[in-house]
XYZ file of C-alpha atoms in Angstrom:
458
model
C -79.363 -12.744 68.827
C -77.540 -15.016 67.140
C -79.930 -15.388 64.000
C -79.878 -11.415 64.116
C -76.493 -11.760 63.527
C -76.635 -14.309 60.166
C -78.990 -12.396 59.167
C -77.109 -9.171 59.262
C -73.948 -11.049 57.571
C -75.746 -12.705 55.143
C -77.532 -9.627 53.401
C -73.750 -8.189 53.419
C -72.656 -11.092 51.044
C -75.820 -10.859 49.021
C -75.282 -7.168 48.888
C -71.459 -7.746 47.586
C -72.391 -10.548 45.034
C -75.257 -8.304 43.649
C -72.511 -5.695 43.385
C -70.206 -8.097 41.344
C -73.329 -8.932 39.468
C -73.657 -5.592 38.209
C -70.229 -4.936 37.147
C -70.761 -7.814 34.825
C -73.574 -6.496 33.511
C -71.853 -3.414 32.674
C -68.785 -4.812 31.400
C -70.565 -7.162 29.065
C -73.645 -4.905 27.378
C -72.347 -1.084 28.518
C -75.830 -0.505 29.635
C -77.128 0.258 33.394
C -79.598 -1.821 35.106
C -82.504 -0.209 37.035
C -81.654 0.789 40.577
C -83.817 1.365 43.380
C -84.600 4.415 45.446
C -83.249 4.894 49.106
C -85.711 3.171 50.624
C -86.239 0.144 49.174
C -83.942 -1.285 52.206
C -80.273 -2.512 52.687
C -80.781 -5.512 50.674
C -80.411 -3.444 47.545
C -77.327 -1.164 46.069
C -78.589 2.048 46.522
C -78.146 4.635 43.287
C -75.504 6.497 45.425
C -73.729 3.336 45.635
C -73.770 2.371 42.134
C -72.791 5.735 41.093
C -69.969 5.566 42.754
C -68.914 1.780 41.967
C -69.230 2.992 38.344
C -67.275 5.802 38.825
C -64.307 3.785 40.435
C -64.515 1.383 38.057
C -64.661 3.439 34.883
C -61.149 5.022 36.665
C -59.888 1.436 36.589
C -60.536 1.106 33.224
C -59.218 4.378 32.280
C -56.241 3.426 34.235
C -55.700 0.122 32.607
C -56.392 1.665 28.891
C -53.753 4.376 28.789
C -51.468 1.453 30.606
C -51.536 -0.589 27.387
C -51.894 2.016 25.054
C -48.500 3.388 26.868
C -47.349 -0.635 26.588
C -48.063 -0.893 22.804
C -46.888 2.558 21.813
C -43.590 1.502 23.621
C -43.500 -1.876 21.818
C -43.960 -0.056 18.741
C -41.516 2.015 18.871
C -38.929 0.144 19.734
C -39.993 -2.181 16.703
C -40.064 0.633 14.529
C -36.182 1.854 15.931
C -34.884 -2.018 15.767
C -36.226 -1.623 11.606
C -33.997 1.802 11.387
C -31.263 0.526 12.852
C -31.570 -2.340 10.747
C -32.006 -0.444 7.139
C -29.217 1.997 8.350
C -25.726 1.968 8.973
C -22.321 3.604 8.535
C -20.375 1.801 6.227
C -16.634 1.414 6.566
C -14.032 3.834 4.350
C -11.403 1.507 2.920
C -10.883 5.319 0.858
C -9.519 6.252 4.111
C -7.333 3.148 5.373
C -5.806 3.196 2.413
C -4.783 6.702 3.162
C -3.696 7.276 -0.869
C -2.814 10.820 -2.639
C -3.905 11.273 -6.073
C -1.605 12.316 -8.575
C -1.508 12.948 -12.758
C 1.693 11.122 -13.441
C 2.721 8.459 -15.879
C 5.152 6.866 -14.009
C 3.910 6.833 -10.594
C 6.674 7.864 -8.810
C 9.025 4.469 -10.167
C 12.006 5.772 -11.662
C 13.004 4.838 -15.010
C 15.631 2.012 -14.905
C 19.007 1.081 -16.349
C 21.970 -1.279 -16.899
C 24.578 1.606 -16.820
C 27.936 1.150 -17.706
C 29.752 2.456 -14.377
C 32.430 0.233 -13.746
C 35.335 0.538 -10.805
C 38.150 -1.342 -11.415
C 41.814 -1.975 -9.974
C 44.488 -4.171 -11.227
C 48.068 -4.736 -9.836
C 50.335 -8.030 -10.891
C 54.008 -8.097 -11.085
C 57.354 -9.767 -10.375
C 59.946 -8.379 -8.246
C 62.877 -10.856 -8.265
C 66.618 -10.439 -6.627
C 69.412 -9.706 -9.937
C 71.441 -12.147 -11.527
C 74.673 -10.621 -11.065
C 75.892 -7.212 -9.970
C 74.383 -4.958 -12.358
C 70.907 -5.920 -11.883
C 70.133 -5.605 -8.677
C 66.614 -5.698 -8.961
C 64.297 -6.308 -11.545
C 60.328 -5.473 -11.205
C 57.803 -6.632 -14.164
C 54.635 -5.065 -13.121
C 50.998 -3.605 -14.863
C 48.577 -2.090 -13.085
C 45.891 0.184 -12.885
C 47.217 3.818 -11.475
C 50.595 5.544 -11.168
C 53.887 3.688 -11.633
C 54.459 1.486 -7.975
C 51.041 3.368 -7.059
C 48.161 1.004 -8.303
C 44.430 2.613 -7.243
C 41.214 2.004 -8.402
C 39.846 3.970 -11.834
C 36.375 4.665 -12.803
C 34.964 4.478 -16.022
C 31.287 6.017 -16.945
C 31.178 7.695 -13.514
C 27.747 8.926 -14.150
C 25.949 6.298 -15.527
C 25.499 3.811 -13.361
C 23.112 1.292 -13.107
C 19.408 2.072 -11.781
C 17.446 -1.033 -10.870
C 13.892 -1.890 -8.920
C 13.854 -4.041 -6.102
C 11.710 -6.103 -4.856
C 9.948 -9.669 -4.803
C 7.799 -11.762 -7.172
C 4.489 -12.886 -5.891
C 2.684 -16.059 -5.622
C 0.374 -14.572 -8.432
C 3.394 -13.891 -10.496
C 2.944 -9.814 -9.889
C 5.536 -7.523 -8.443
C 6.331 -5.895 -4.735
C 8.460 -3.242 -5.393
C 9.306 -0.895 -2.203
C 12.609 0.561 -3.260
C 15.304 1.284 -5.888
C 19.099 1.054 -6.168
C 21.794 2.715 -7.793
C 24.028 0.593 -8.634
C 28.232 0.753 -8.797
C 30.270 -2.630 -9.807
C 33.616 -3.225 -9.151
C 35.652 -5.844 -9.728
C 39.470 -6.262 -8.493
C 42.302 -7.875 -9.380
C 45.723 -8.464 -7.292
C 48.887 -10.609 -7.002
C 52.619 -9.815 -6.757
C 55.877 -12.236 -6.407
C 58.525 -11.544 -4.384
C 61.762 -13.507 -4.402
C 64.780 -12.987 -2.159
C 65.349 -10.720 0.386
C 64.316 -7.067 -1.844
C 60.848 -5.925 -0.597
C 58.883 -6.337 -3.959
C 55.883 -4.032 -4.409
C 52.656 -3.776 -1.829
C 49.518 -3.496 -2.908
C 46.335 -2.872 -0.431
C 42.671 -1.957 -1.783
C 39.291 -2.146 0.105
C 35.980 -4.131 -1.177
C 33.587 -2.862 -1.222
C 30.080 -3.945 0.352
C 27.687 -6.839 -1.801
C 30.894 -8.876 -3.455
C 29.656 -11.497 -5.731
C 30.754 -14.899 -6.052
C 33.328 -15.023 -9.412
C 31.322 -15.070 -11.780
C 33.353 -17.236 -14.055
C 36.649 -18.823 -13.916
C 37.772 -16.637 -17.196
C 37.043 -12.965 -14.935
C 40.627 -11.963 -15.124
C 42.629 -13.125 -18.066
C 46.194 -12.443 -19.023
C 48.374 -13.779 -21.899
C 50.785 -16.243 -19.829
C 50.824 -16.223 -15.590
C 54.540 -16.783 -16.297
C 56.668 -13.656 -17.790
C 59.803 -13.399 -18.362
C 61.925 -10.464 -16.825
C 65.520 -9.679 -18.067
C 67.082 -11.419 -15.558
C 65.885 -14.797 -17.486
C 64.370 -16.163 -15.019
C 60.425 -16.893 -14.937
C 57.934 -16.745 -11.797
C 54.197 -18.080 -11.352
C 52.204 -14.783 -9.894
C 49.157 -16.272 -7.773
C 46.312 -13.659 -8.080
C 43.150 -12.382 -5.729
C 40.232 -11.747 -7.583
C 36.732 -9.813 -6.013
C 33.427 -8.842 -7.541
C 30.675 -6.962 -6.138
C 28.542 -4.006 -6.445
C 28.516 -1.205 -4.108
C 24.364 -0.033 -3.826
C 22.410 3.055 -2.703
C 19.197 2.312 -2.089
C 15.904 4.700 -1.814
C 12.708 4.005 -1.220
C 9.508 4.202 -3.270
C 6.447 6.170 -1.742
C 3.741 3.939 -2.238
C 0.991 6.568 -0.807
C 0.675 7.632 -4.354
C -1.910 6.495 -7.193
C -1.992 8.038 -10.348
C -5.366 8.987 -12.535
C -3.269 9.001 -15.083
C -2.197 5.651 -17.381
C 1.063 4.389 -16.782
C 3.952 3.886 -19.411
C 3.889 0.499 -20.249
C 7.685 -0.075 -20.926
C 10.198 -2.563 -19.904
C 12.262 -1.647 -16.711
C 15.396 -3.601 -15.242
C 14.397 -5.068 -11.940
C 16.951 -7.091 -9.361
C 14.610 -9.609 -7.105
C 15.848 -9.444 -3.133
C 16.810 -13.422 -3.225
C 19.625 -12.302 -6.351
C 20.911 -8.794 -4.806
C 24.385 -10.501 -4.463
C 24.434 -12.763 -7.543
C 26.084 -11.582 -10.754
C 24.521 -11.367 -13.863
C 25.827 -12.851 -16.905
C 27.000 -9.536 -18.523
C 30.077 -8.263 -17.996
C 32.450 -5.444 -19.018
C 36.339 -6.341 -19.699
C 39.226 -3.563 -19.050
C 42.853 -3.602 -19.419
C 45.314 -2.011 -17.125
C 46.194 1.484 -17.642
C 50.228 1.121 -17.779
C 52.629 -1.789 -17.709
C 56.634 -1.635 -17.888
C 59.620 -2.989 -16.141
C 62.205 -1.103 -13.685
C 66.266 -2.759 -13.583
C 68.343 -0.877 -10.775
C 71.168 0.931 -12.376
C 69.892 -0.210 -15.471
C 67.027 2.722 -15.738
C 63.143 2.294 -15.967
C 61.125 1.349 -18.902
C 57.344 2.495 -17.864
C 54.714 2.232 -20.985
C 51.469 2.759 -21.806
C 49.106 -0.128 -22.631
C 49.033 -1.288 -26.420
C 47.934 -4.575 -26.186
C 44.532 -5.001 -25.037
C 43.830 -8.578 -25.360
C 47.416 -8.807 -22.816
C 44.348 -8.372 -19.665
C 40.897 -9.186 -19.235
C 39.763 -7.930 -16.053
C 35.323 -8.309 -15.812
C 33.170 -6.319 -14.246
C 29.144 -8.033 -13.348
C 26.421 -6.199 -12.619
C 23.420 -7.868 -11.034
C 21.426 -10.632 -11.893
C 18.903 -8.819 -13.159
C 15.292 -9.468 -15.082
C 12.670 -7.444 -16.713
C 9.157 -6.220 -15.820
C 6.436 -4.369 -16.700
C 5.439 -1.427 -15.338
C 1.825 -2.302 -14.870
C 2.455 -5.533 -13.114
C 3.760 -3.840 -9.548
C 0.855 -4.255 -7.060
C 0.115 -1.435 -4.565
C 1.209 -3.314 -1.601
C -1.001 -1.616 0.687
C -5.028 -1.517 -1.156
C -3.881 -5.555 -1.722
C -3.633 -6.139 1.537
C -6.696 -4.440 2.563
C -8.590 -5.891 -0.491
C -6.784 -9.854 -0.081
C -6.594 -9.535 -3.830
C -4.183 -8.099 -6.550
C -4.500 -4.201 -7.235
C -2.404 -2.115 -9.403
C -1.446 1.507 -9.323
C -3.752 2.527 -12.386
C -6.235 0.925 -10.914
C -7.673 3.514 -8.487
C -8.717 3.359 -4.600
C -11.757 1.323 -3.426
C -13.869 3.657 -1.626
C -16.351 0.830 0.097
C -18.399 -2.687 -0.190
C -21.400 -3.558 0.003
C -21.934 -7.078 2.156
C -24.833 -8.844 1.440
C -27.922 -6.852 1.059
C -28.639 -4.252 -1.699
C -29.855 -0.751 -1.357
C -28.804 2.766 -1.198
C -25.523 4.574 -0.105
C -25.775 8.261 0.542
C -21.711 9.493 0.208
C -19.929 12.448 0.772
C -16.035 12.976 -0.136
C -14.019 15.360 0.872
C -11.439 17.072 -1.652
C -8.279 18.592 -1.015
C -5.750 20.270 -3.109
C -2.707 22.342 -1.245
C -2.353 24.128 -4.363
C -5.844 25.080 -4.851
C -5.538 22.876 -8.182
C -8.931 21.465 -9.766
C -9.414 17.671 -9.573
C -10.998 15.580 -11.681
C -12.378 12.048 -10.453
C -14.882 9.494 -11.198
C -16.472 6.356 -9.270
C -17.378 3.207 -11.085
C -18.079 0.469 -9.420
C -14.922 -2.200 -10.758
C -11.549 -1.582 -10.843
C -9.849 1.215 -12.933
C -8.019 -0.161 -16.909
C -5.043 1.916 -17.667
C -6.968 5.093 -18.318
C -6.026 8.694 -18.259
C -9.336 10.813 -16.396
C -9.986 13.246 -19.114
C -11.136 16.568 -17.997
C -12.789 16.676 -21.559
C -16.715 16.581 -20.414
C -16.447 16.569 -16.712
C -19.430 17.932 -14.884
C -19.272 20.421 -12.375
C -22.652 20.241 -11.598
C -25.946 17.839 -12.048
C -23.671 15.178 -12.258
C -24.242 11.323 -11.213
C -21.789 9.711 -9.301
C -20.547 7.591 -12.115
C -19.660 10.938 -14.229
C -16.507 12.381 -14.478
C -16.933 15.252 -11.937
C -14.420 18.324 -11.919
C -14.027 20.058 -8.409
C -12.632 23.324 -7.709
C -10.670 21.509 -5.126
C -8.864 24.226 -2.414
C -6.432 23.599 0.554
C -9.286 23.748 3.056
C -10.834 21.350 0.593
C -14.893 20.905 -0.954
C -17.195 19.082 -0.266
C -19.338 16.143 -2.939
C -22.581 14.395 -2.034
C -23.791 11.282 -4.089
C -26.243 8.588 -3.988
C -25.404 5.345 -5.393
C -27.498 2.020 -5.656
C -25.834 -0.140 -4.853
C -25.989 -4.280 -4.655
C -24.704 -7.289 -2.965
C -20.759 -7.717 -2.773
C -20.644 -4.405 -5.444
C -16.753 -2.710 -4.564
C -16.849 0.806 -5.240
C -13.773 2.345 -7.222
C -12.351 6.159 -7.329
C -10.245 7.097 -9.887
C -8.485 10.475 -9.559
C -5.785 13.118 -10.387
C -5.102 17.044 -10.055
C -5.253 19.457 -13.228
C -1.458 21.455 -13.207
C 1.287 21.244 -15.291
C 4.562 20.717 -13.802
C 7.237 23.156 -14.166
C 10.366 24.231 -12.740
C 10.954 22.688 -9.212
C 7.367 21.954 -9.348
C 6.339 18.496 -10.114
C 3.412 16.124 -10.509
C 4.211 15.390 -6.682
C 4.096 18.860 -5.541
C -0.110 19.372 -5.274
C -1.396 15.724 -5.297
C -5.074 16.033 -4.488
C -6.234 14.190 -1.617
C -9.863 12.434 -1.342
C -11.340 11.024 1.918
C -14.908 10.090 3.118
C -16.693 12.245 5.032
C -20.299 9.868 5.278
C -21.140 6.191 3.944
C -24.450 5.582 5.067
C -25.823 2.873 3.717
C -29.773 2.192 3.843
C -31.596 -1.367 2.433
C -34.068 -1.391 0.081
């Protein structure tokens, strides 16, 4: 029973390992081995049985093939999107941080400068001394700018008063210039003696904001601080002196760049460390009247015929000179950590470290439904005007001058640049109008931004 039993178990193991045995076989040479017929006993795999292991395991294999091919086309493909993602990306718009309007002016929006000759000025000495006997009660000995016993202040050149930039020297020895001031000096002069118990003459005036420091010891002159009234008797007038300028300031709009060159003239410029130090120029005035009055004696008022009697300066500023061309647009400096001028256009973007190919599209606007003309290079703008002369409207390149029907709902430009490592691409622009009337080259500036900077590596 028991040897029944082995016997039965063992041809079940032979039976499985001759199984295995097969599967080799057909793994290794993909060819079938002989099989026996149905009754050749249960020692053997019968042709049923092998049919069906082959069956089950080709399934397996099927299985296991479209698994890896599933595996590797997965691999792949995320290999082949980690290279795309690599070779392609959207590059940043400094065009659009620096959020500039293009413009066809010479100037740039910086007013045109000047000393002036505006002065404001107020003068009022005298003596008013008690009489010597009965029939001079009184005595006065005054001159003074204004009405008799009325000094005020006068005004001289009211128009033309002084224009000046403001602003602050760099490090790189460049200009910051954010506003301008007009500019109105003043200088005052007052002092009157009283003696006994008469009420001489009062004087009161304001200053005005910004006074200076004097200037110089010599600011208000007069032929002798002692005079001599009728009466015979001579008095020491102690005088107040002020100096200042009174200023209106406005700012500059530095959103503008111009695709047009700048004037390269001279302008007056006041730095924001000197606003309330006076320069070393000065106007002198005299006082408008001068005379004496005697109670019961009458009143002997004049007009002034000796000018070198007063000297009564005016300062301006403290003032220097620069050149147009050497203010820096405050804002494309910062974003570039480097110098950059207003003729010197907008960067539109950078390339890092890898060279290739930048596919761009800008986007042009002009309220007025002006033309614009603009070019890319890929360095900074000289002090160049963009000639419309031989623009392209079509076929162009993107370092052409191109000419755009530019509209208020604004066009449209694709370009493709090649680019290279740490190249800074430049746009240089300006609108085609001529001012007129209340129109002016600030009216219809044209405005450029980036619509696409996709970059791609070679």
């Amino acid at each position: 029973m028991h040897q029944i039993f082995y016997m039965k178990k063992s041809r079940k193991y032979i039976k499985l390992l001759l199984s295995l045995f097969l599967v080799v076989i057909i793994l290794g040479i993909n060819s079938f081995a002989s099989v026996v017929s149905d009754n050749d006993g249960s020692a053997f795999v019968t042709k049923a049985e092998f049919e069906g292991l082959k069956k089950n395991f080709n399934s397996q294999v099927t299985q296991y093939n479209a698994s890896i091919d599933a595996k590797i086309d997965g691999a792949i493909g995320s290999y082949l999107a980690g290279i795309d993602l690599k070779k392609k990306k959207e590059l940043t718009s400094i065009l659009n941080q620096a959020g500039q309007r293009f413009i066809s002016s010479n100037n740039c929006g910086f007013v045109t400068t000047r000393k002036g000759t505006y002065s404001k000025y107020f003068i009022n000495i005298g003596v008013c001394a008690g009489g010597a006997n009965t029939t001079c009660r009184i005595t006065q000995l005054q001159y003074l700018t204004g009405n008799i016993n009325a000094p005020s202040w006068d005004t001289a050149n009211s128009t033309n008063y002084g224009i000046f930039w403001y602003g602050t020297k760099t490090n790189s020895g460049n200009y910051k210039v954010k506003r301008y001031t007009n500019s109105y000096p003043f200088a005052a002069v007052a002092g009157v003696y009283t003696d006994g118990n008469n009420e001489g003459t009062t004087t009161s005036f304001s200053i005005p904001n910004k006074t200076f420091t004097c200037g110089s010891a010599n600011s208000f002159q007069a032929s002798s601080d002692s005079w001599y009234v009728t009466v015979g008797r001579a008095y020491t007038v102690n005088v107040v002196k002020t100096f200042g300028v009174q200023d209106t300031y406005y700012d500059i709009n530095q959103d503008y760049l111009t695709g047009y060159a700048l004037a390269t003239d001279n302008q007056y410029f006041v730095a924001a460390e000197d606003v309330n130090k006076p320069g070393t120029e000065y106007w002198d005035y005299k006082a408008d009247g001068y005379g004496y009055e005697i109670q019961a004696a009458g009143v002997g008022w004049g007009s002034w015929t000796n000018p070198s009697w007063t000297k009564l300066r005016v300062y301006n500023h403290y003032y220097s000179t620069i050149n147009r061309l050497s203010i820096i647009n405050e804002k494309i400096t910062g974003l570039m950590n480097q110098d950059v001028f207003y003729y010197n256009g907008c960067p539109i973007f950078q390339i890092d470290d890898k060279p290739g190919k930048v596919k761009l599209e800008l986007h042009v606007v002009n309220s007025g439904n002006y033309p614009t003309v603009f070019q890319i290079k890929k360095e900074k703008f000289d002090n160049t005007t963009i000639s419309e002369t031989g623009a392209k409207t079509s076929d162009y390149k993107w370092d052409d001058v191109i000419k755009v029907n530019s509209t208020s709902a604004g066009v449209d430009v694709e370009l493709e640049i090649d680019v290279k490592k740490d190249e800074v691409y430049w746009i240089k622009a300006r609108p085609l109008y001529t001012p007129s009337g209340t129109v002016t080259e600030f009216t219809y500036p044209s405005i450029i931004t980036t619509k696409k900077i996709e970059f791609e590596e070679e």
